[in-house]
CSV table of C-alpha atoms in Angstrom, one decimal:
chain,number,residue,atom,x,y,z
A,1,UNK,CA,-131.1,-85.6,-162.2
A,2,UNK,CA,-131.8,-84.0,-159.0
A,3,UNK,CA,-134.0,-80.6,-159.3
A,4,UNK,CA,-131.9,-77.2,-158.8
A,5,UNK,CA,-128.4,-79.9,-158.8
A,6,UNK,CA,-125.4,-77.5,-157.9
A,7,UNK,CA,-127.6,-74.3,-156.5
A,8,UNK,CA,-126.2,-72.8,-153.4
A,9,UNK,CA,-124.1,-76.0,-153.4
A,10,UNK,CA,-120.4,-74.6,-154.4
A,11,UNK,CA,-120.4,-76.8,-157.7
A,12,UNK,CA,-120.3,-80.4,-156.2
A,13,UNK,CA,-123.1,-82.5,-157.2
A,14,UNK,CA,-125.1,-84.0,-154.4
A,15,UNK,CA,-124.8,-87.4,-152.9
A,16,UNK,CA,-126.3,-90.4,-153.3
A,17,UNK,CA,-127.9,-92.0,-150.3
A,18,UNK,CA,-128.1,-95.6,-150.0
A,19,UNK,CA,-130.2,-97.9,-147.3
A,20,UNK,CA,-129.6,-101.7,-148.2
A,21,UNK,CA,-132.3,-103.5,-146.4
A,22,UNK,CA,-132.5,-107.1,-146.3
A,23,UNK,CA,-135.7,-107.2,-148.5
A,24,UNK,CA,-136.1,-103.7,-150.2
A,25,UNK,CA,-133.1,-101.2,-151.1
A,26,UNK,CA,-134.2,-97.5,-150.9
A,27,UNK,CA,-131.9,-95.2,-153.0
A,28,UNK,CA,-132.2,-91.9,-154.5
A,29,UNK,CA,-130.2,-88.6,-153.6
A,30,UNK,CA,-129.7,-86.4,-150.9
A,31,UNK,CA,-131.9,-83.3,-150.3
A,32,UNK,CA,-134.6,-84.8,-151.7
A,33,UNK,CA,-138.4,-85.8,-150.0
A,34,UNK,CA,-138.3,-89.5,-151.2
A,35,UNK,CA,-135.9,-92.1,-152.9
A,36,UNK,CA,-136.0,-92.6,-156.6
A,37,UNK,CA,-136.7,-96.3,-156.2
A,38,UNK,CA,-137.4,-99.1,-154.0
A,39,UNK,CA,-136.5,-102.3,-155.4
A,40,UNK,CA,-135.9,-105.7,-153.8
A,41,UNK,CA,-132.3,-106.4,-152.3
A,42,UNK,CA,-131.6,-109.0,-155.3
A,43,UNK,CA,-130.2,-109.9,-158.3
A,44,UNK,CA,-130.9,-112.5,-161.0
A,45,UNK,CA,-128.5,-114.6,-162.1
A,46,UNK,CA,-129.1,-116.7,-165.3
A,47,UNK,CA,-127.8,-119.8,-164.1
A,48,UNK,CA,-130.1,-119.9,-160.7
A,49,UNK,CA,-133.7,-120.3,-161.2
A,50,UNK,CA,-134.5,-117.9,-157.9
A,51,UNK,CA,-133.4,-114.6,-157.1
A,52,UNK,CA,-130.3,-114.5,-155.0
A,53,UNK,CA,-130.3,-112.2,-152.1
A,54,UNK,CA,-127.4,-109.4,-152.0
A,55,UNK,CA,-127.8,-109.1,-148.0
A,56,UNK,CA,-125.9,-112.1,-146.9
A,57,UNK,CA,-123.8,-112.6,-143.6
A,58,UNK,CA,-122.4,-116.4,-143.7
A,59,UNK,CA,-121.2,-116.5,-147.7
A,60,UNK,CA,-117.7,-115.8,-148.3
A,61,UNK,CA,-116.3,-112.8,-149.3
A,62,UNK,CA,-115.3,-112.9,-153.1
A,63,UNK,CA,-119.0,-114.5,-153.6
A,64,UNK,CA,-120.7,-111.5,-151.4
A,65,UNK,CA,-118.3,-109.1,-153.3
A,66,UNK,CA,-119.6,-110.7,-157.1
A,67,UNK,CA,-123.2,-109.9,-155.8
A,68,UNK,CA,-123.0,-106.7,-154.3
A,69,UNK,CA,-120.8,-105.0,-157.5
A,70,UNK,CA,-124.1,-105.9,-159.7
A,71,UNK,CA,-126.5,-104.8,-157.6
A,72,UNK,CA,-124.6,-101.3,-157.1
A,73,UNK,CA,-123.9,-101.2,-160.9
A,74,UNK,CA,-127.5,-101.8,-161.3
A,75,UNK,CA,-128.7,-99.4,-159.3
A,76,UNK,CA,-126.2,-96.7,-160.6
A,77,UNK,CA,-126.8,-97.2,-164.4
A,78,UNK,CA,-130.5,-98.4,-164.2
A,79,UNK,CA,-132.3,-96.5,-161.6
A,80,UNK,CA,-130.0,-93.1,-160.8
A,81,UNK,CA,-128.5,-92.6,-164.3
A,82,UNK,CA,-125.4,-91.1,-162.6
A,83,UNK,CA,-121.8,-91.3,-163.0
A,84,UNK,CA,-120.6,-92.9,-159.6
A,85,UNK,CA,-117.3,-90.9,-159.7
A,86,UNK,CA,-119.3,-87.6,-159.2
A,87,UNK,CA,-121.0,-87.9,-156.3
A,88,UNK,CA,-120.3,-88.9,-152.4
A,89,UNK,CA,-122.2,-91.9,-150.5
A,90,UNK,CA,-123.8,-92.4,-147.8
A,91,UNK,CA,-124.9,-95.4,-146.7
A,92,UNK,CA,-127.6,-96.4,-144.3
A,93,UNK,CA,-127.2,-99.6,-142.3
A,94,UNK,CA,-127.5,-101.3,-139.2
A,95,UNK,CA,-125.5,-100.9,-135.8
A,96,UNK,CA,-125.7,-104.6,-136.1
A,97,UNK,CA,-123.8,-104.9,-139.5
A,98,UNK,CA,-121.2,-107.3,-139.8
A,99,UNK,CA,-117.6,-106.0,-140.3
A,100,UNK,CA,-117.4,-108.2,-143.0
A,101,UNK,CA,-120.7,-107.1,-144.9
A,102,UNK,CA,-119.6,-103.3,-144.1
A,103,UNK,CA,-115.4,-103.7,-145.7
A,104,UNK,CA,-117.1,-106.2,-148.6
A,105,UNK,CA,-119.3,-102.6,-149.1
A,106,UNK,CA,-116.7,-100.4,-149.2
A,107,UNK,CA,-114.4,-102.2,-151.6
A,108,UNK,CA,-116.9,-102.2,-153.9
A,109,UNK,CA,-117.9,-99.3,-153.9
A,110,UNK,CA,-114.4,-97.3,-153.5
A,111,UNK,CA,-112.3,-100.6,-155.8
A,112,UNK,CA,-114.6,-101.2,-158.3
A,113,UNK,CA,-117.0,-97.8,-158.7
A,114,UNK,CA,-114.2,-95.3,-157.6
A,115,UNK,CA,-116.8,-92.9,-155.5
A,116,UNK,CA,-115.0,-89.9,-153.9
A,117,UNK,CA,-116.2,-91.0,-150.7
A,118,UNK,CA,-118.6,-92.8,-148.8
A,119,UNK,CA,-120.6,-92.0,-145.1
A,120,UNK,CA,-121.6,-95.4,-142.9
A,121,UNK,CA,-124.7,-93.8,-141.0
A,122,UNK,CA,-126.8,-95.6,-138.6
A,123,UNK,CA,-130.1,-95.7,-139.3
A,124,UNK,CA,-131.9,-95.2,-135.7
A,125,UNK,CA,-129.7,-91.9,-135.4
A,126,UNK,CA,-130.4,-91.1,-138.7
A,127,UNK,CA,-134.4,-91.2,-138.2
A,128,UNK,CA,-134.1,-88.3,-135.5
A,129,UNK,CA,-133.0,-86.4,-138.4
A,130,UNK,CA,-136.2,-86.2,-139.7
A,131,UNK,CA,-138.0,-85.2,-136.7
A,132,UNK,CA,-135.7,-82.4,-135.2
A,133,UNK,CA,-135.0,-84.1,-132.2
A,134,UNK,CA,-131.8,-85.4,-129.9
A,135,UNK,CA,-133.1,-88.0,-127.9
A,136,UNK,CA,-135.7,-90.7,-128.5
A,137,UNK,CA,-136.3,-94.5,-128.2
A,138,UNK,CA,-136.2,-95.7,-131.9
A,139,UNK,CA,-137.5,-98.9,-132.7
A,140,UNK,CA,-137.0,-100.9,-136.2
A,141,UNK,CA,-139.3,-103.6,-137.4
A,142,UNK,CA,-137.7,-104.6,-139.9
A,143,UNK,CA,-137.9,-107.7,-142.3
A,144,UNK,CA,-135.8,-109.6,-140.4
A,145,UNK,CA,-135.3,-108.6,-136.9
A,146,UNK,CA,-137.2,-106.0,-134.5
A,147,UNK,CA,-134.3,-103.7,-133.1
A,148,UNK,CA,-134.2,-101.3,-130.4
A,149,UNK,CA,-131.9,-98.7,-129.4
A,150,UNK,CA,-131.8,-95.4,-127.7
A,151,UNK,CA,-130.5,-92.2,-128.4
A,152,UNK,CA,-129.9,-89.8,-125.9
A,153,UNK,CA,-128.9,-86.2,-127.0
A,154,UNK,CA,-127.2,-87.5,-130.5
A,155,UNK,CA,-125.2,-90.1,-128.8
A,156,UNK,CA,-126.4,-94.4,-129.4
A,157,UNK,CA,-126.6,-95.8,-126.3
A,158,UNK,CA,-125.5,-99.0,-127.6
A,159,UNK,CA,-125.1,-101.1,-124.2
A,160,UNK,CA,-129.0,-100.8,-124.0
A,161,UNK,CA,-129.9,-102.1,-127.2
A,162,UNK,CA,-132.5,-105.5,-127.8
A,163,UNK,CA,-133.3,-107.3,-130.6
A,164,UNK,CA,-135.7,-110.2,-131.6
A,165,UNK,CA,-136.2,-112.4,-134.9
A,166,UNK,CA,-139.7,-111.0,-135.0
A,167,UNK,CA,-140.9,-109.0,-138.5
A,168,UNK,CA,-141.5,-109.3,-141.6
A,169,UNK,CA,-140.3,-112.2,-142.4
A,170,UNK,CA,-141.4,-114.1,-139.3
A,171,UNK,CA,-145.2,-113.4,-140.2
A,172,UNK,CA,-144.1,-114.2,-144.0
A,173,UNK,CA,-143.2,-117.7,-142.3
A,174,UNK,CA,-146.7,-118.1,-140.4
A,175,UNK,CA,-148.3,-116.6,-143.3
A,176,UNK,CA,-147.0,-119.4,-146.0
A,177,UNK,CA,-147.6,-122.1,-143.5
A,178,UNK,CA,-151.8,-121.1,-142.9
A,179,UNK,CA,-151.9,-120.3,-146.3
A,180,UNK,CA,-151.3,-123.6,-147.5
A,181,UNK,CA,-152.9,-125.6,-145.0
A,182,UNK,CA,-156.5,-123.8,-145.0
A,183,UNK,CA,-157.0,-121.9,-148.2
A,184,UNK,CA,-157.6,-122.4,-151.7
A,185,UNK,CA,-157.6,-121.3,-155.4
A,186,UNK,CA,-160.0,-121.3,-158.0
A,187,UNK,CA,-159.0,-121.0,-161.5
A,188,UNK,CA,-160.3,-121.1,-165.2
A,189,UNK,CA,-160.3,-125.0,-165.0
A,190,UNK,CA,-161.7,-125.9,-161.3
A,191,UNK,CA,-162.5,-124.5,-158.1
A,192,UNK,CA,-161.3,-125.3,-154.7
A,193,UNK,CA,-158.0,-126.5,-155.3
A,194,UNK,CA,-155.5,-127.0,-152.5
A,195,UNK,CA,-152.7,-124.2,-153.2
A,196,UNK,CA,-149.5,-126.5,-153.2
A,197,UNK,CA,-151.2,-128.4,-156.5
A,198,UNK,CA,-151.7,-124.9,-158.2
A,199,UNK,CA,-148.5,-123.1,-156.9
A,200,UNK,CA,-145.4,-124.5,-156.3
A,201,UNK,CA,-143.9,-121.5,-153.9
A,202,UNK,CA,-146.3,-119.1,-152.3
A,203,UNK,CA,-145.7,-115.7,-154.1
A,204,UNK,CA,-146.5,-112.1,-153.5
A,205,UNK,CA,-146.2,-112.5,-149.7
A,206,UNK,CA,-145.4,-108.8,-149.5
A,207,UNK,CA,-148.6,-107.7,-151.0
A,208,UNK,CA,-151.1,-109.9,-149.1
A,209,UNK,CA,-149.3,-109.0,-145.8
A,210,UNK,CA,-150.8,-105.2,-146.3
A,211,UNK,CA,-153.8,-105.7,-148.4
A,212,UNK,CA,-155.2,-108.9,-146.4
A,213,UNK,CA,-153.9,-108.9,-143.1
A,214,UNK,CA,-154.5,-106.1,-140.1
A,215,UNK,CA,-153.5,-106.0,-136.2
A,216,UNK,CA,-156.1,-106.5,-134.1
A,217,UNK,CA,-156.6,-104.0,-131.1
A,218,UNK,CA,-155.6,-105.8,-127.5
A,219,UNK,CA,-158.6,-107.3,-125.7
A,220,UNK,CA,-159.1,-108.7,-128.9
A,221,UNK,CA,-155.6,-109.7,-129.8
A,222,UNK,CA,-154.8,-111.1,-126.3
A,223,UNK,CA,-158.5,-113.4,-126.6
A,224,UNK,CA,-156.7,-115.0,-130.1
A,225,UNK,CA,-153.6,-115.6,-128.1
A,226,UNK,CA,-155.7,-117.5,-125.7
A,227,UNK,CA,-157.4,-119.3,-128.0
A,228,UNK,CA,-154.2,-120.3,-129.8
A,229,UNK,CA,-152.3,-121.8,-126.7
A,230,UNK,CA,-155.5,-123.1,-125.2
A,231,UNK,CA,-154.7,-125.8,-122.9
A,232,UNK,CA,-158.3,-126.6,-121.3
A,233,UNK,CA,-160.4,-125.9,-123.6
A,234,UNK,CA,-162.0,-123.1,-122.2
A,235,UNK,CA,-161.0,-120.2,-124.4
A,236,UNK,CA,-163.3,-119.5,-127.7
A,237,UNK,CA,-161.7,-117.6,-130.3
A,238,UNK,CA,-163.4,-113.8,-131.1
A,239,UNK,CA,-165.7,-113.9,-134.4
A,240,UNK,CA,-163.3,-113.8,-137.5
A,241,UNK,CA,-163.1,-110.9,-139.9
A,242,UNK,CA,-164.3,-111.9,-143.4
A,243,UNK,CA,-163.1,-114.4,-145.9
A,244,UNK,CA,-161.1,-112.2,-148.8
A,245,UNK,CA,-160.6,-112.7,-152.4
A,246,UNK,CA,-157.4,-111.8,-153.2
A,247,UNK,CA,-156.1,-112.6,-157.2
A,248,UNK,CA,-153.1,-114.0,-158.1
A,249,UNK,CA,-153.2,-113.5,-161.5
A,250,UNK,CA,-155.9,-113.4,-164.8
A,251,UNK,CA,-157.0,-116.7,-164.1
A,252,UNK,CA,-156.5,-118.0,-160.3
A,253,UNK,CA,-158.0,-116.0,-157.4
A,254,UNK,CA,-156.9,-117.3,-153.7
A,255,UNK,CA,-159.5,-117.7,-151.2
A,256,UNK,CA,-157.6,-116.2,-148.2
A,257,UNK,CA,-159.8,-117.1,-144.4
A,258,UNK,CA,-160.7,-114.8,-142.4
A,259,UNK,CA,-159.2,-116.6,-138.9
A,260,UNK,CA,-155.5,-116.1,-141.2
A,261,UNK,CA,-156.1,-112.0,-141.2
A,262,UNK,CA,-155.9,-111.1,-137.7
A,263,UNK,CA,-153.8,-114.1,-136.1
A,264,UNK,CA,-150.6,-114.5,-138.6
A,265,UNK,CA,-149.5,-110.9,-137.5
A,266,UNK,CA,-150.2,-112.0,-133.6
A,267,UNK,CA,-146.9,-113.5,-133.5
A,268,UNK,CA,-145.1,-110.0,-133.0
A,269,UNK,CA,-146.9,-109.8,-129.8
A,270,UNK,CA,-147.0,-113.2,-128.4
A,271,UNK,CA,-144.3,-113.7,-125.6
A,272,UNK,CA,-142.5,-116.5,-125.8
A,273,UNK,CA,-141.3,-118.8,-122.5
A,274,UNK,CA,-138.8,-115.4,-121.9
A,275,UNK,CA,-141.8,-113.4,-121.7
A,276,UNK,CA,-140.3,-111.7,-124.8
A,277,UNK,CA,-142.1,-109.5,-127.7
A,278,UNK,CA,-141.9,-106.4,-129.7
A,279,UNK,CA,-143.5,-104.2,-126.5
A,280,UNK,CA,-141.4,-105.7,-123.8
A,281,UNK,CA,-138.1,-105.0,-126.4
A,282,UNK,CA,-138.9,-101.0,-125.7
A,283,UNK,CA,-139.9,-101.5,-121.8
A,284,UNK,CA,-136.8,-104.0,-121.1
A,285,UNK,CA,-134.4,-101.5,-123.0
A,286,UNK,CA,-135.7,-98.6,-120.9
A,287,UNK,CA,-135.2,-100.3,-117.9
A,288,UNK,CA,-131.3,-100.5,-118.9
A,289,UNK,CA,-131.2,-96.9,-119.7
A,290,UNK,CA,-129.7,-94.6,-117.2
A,291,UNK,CA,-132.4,-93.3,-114.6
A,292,UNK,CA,-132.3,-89.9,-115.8
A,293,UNK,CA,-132.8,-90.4,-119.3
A,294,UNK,CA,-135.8,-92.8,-119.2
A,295,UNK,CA,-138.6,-90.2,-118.9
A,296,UNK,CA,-137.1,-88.4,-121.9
A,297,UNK,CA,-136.5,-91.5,-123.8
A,298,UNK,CA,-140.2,-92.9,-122.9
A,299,UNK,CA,-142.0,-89.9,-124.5
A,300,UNK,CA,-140.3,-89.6,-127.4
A,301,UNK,CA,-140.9,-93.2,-128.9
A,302,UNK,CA,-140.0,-93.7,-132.9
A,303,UNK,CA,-141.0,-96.7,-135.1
A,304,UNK,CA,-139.2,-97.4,-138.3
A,305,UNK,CA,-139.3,-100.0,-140.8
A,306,UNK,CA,-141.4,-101.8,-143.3
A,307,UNK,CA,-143.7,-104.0,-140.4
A,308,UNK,CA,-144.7,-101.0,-138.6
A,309,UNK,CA,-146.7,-100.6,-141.8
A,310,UNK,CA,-149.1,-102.8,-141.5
A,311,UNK,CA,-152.4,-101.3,-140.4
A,312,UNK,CA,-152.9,-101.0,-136.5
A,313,UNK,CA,-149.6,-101.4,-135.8
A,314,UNK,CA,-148.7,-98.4,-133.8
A,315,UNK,CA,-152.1,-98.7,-131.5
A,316,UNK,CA,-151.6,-101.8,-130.9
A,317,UNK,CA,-147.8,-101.3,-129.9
A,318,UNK,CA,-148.9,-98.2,-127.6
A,319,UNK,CA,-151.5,-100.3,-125.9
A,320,UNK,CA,-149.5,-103.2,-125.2
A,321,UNK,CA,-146.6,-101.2,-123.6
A,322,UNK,CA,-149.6,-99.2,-121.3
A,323,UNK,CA,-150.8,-103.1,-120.5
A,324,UNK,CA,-147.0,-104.2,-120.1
A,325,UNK,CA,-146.1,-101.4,-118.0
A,326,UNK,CA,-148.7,-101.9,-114.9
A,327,UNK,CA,-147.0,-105.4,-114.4
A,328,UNK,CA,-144.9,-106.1,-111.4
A,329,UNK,CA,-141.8,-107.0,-113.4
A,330,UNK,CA,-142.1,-103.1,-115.0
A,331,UNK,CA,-144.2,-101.2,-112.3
A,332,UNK,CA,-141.2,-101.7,-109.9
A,333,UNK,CA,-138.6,-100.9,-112.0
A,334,UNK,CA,-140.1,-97.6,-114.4
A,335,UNK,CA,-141.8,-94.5,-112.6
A,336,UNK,CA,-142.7,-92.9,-115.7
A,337,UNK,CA,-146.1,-94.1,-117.5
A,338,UNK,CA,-146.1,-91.5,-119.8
A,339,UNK,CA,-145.2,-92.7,-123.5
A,340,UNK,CA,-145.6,-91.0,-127.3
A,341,UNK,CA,-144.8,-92.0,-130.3
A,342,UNK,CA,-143.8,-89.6,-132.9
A,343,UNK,CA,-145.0,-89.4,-136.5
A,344,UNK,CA,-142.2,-88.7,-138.8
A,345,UNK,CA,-142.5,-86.9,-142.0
A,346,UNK,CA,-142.5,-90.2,-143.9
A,347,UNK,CA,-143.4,-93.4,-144.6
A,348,UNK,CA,-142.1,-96.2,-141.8
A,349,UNK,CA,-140.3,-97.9,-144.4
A,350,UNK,CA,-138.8,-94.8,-145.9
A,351,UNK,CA,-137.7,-93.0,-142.5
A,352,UNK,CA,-134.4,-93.8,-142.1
A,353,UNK,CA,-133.6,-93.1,-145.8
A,354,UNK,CA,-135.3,-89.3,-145.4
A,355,UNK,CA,-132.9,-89.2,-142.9
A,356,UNK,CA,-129.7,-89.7,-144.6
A,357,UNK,CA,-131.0,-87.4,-147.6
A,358,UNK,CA,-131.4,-84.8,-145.1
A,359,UNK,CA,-127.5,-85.5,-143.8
A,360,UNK,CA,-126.4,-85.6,-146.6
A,361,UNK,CA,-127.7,-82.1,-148.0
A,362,UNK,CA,-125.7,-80.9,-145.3
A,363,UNK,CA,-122.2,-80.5,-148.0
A,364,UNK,CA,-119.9,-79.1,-144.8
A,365,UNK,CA,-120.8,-81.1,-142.1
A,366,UNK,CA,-121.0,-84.2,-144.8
A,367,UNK,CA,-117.6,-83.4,-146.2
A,368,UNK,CA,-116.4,-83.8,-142.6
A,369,UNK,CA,-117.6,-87.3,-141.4
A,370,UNK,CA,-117.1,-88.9,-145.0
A,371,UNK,CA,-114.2,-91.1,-145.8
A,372,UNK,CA,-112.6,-89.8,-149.0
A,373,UNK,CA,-110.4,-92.3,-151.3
A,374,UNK,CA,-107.4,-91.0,-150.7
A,375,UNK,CA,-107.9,-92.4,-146.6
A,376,UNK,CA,-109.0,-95.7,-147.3
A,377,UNK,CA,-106.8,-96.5,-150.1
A,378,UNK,CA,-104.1,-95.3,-147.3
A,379,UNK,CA,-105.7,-97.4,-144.1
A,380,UNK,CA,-107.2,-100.0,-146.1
A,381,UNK,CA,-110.3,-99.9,-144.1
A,382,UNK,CA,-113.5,-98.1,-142.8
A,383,UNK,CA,-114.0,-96.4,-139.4
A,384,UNK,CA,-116.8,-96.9,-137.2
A,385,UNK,CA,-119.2,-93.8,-137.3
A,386,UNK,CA,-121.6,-94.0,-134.1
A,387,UNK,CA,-122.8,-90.4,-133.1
A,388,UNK,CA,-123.3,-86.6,-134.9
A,389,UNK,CA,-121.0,-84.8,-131.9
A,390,UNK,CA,-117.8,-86.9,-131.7
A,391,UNK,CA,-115.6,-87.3,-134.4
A,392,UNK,CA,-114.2,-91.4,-134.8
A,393,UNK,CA,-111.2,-92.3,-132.9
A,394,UNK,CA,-109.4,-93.6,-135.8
A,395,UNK,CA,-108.9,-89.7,-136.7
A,396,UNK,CA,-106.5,-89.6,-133.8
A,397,UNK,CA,-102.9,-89.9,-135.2
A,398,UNK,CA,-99.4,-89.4,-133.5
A,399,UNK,CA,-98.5,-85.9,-133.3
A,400,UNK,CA,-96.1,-85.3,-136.1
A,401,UNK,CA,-97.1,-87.4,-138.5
A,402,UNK,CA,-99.1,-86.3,-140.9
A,403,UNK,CA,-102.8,-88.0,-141.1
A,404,UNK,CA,-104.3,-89.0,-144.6
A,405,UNK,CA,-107.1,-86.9,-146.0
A,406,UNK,CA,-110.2,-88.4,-144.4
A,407,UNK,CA,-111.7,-84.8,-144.3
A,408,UNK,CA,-110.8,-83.9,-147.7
A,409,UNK,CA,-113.9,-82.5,-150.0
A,410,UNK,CA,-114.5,-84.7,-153.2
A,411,UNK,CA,-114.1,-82.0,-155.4
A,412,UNK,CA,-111.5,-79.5,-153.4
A,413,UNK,CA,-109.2,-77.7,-155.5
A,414,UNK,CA,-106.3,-78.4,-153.0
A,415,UNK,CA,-103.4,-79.8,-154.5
């Protein structure tokens, strides 16, 4: 349970906090430094040999509903050990969340769990949380899409946002691929086997992206680049870092190249024939923002999610945009070439969710942007929650009529 649960807190119990990822689910409860687990967004199902994913846009409805009430019961009544009557939600996603995916959520969780209420926060506005500030340029690598957005003084500026199918799973892709066409495994019987005829699926991509692979500073990243799309012939690769052991298991021990280190994680950087990447996602949304706010936004830079982890991420990100920045297409266009990026109290992974914990310990101001029960089993459906200073326009009713409890405490003694 939650140390000191109830202190200082009038009685109710505090909430649970929630950030469904597409790879990795965070959960644990509000006020607290951390979440209580991190497990992968799936479930197991004893008819399907693989694990089937919980985060799923293009499945219908009844099936996404099946998977997502066993993954909530199992994070409930394995991991939190809490009754989910008790205790408020809030829910960290996406400003990119389907509709669907959001009113498949809240069934479950209000239909089939019966919580008192549940809070849809985004997670870029949610991040500032942990840093004190209003305004900032937040930028999510996430597993499977890099997404910007800016935030000026508490409000999303969401006709400025950019996103890109670059992270984690993209250098997952490039990873498997180089994996299986240049290493190999030795194990108890023989060495220097290819890897398809020992493994059948490459495993453990997660752990090898950190332990084995690094980002490579930018004179030295842009001479791979060059090497990798040479046309002529003229470009020569930079010396490879070494050649890495990395074990599988007791008996088999991959031989992972040195050339697959530094290059697989290139291809966050590498613009494409729209002169696209992960810098040009930060410079190009500046550019959109309002003249005024872009010398605010461009020093106060934040990076979230689980690829900004990987080591010499953030350097390389800072250089590129310095590199990016005294181009034509951005020298024109931007005055300011001052940019910072902030270091939040927490892992880049767990940001977001530190965020919601802190929202969340917030009782008064949580009660009042929560939808309670009573609301949705009224409405039959889930406002949209974009800013900390406006309250949603779905609170707006005709003057007369009495409006259902959306700002109703869980645990009031109202009748």
């Amino acid at each position: 349970m939650p140390l000191y649960e109830g202190l200082g807190s009038g009685g109710e119990k505090t909430a649970v906090v929630i950030d469904l990822g597409e790879a990795f689910t965070k959960c644990g409860f509000a006020g607290e430094t951390g979440p209580r687990c991190i497990i992968p967004s799936e479930i197991k199902k004893p008819d399907v040999a693989k694990p089937v994913k919980v985060v799923q846009y293009n499945i219908n409805t009844e099936e996404l509903y099946s998977y997502l009430k066993e993954f909530i019961h199992m994070l409930y009544f394995r991991h939190l050990l809490v009754n989910p009557r008790d205790r408020r939600v809030v829910i960290i996603e996406s400003v990119l969340c389907p509709s669907h995916f959001r009113d498949t959520l809240t069934r479950v969780l209000f239909k089939h769990f019966e919580v008192p209420s549940v809070l849809f926060a985004p997670s870029h506005l949610m991040s500032l949380l942990t840093l004190g500030i209003n305004s900032a340029m937040v930028l999510d690598c996430g597993y499977a899409e890099s997404l910007v957005l800016p935030i000026y003084e508490g409000i999303p500026i969401l006709s400025c946002w950019g996103s890109l199918p670059l992270g984690g799973k993209a250098i997952h892709k490039e990873l498997e691929y180089q994996l299986l066409e240049q290493c190999t495994v030795d194990t108890g019987l023989a060495k220097g086997q290819s890897l398809p005829s020992v493994m059948g699926k490459v495993c453990l991509l997660w752990h090898m992206r950190f332990r084995t692979c690094f980002v490579s500073d930018l004179q030295r990243g842009l001479k791979i680049q060059a090497a990798k799309f040479n046309i002529d012939g003229s470009a020569e690769r930079p010396s490879p870092p070494p050649d890495v052991d990395y074990p599988l298991d007791g008996e088999k021990i991959l031989h992972v190249v040195g050339p697959i280190r530094d290059s697989v994680v290139e291809i966050l950087f590498e613009q494409d024939n729209e002169e696209t990447s992960v810098a040009t996602l930060i410079l190009d949304s500046l550019v959109q923002c309002p003249i005024d706010t872009r010398k605010q936004l461009a020093e106060n830079l934040v990076v979230i999610g689980g690829t900004a982890m990987l080591p010499g991420f953030l350097h390389r990100l800072m250089a590129e945009i310095r590199y990016l920045v005294e181009k034509p297409k951005y020298k024109e266009a931007l005055a300011t070439k001052t940019f910072r990026i902030h270091t939040p109290p927490a892992k880049p992974n767990c940001v977001a969710w530190l965020g919601g914990a802190i929202f969340g310990a917030l009782q008064d101001i949580l009660g009042s942007r929560s939808v309670s029960k009573e609301y949705y089993s009224q409405t039959g459906r889930i406002p949209d929650w974009c800013c900390l200073n406006n309250p949603p326009l779905e609170m707006m009713f005709d003057v007369g009529k009495a409006p259902p409890p959306l700002m109703k405490r869980a645990f009031s003694t109202e009748k």
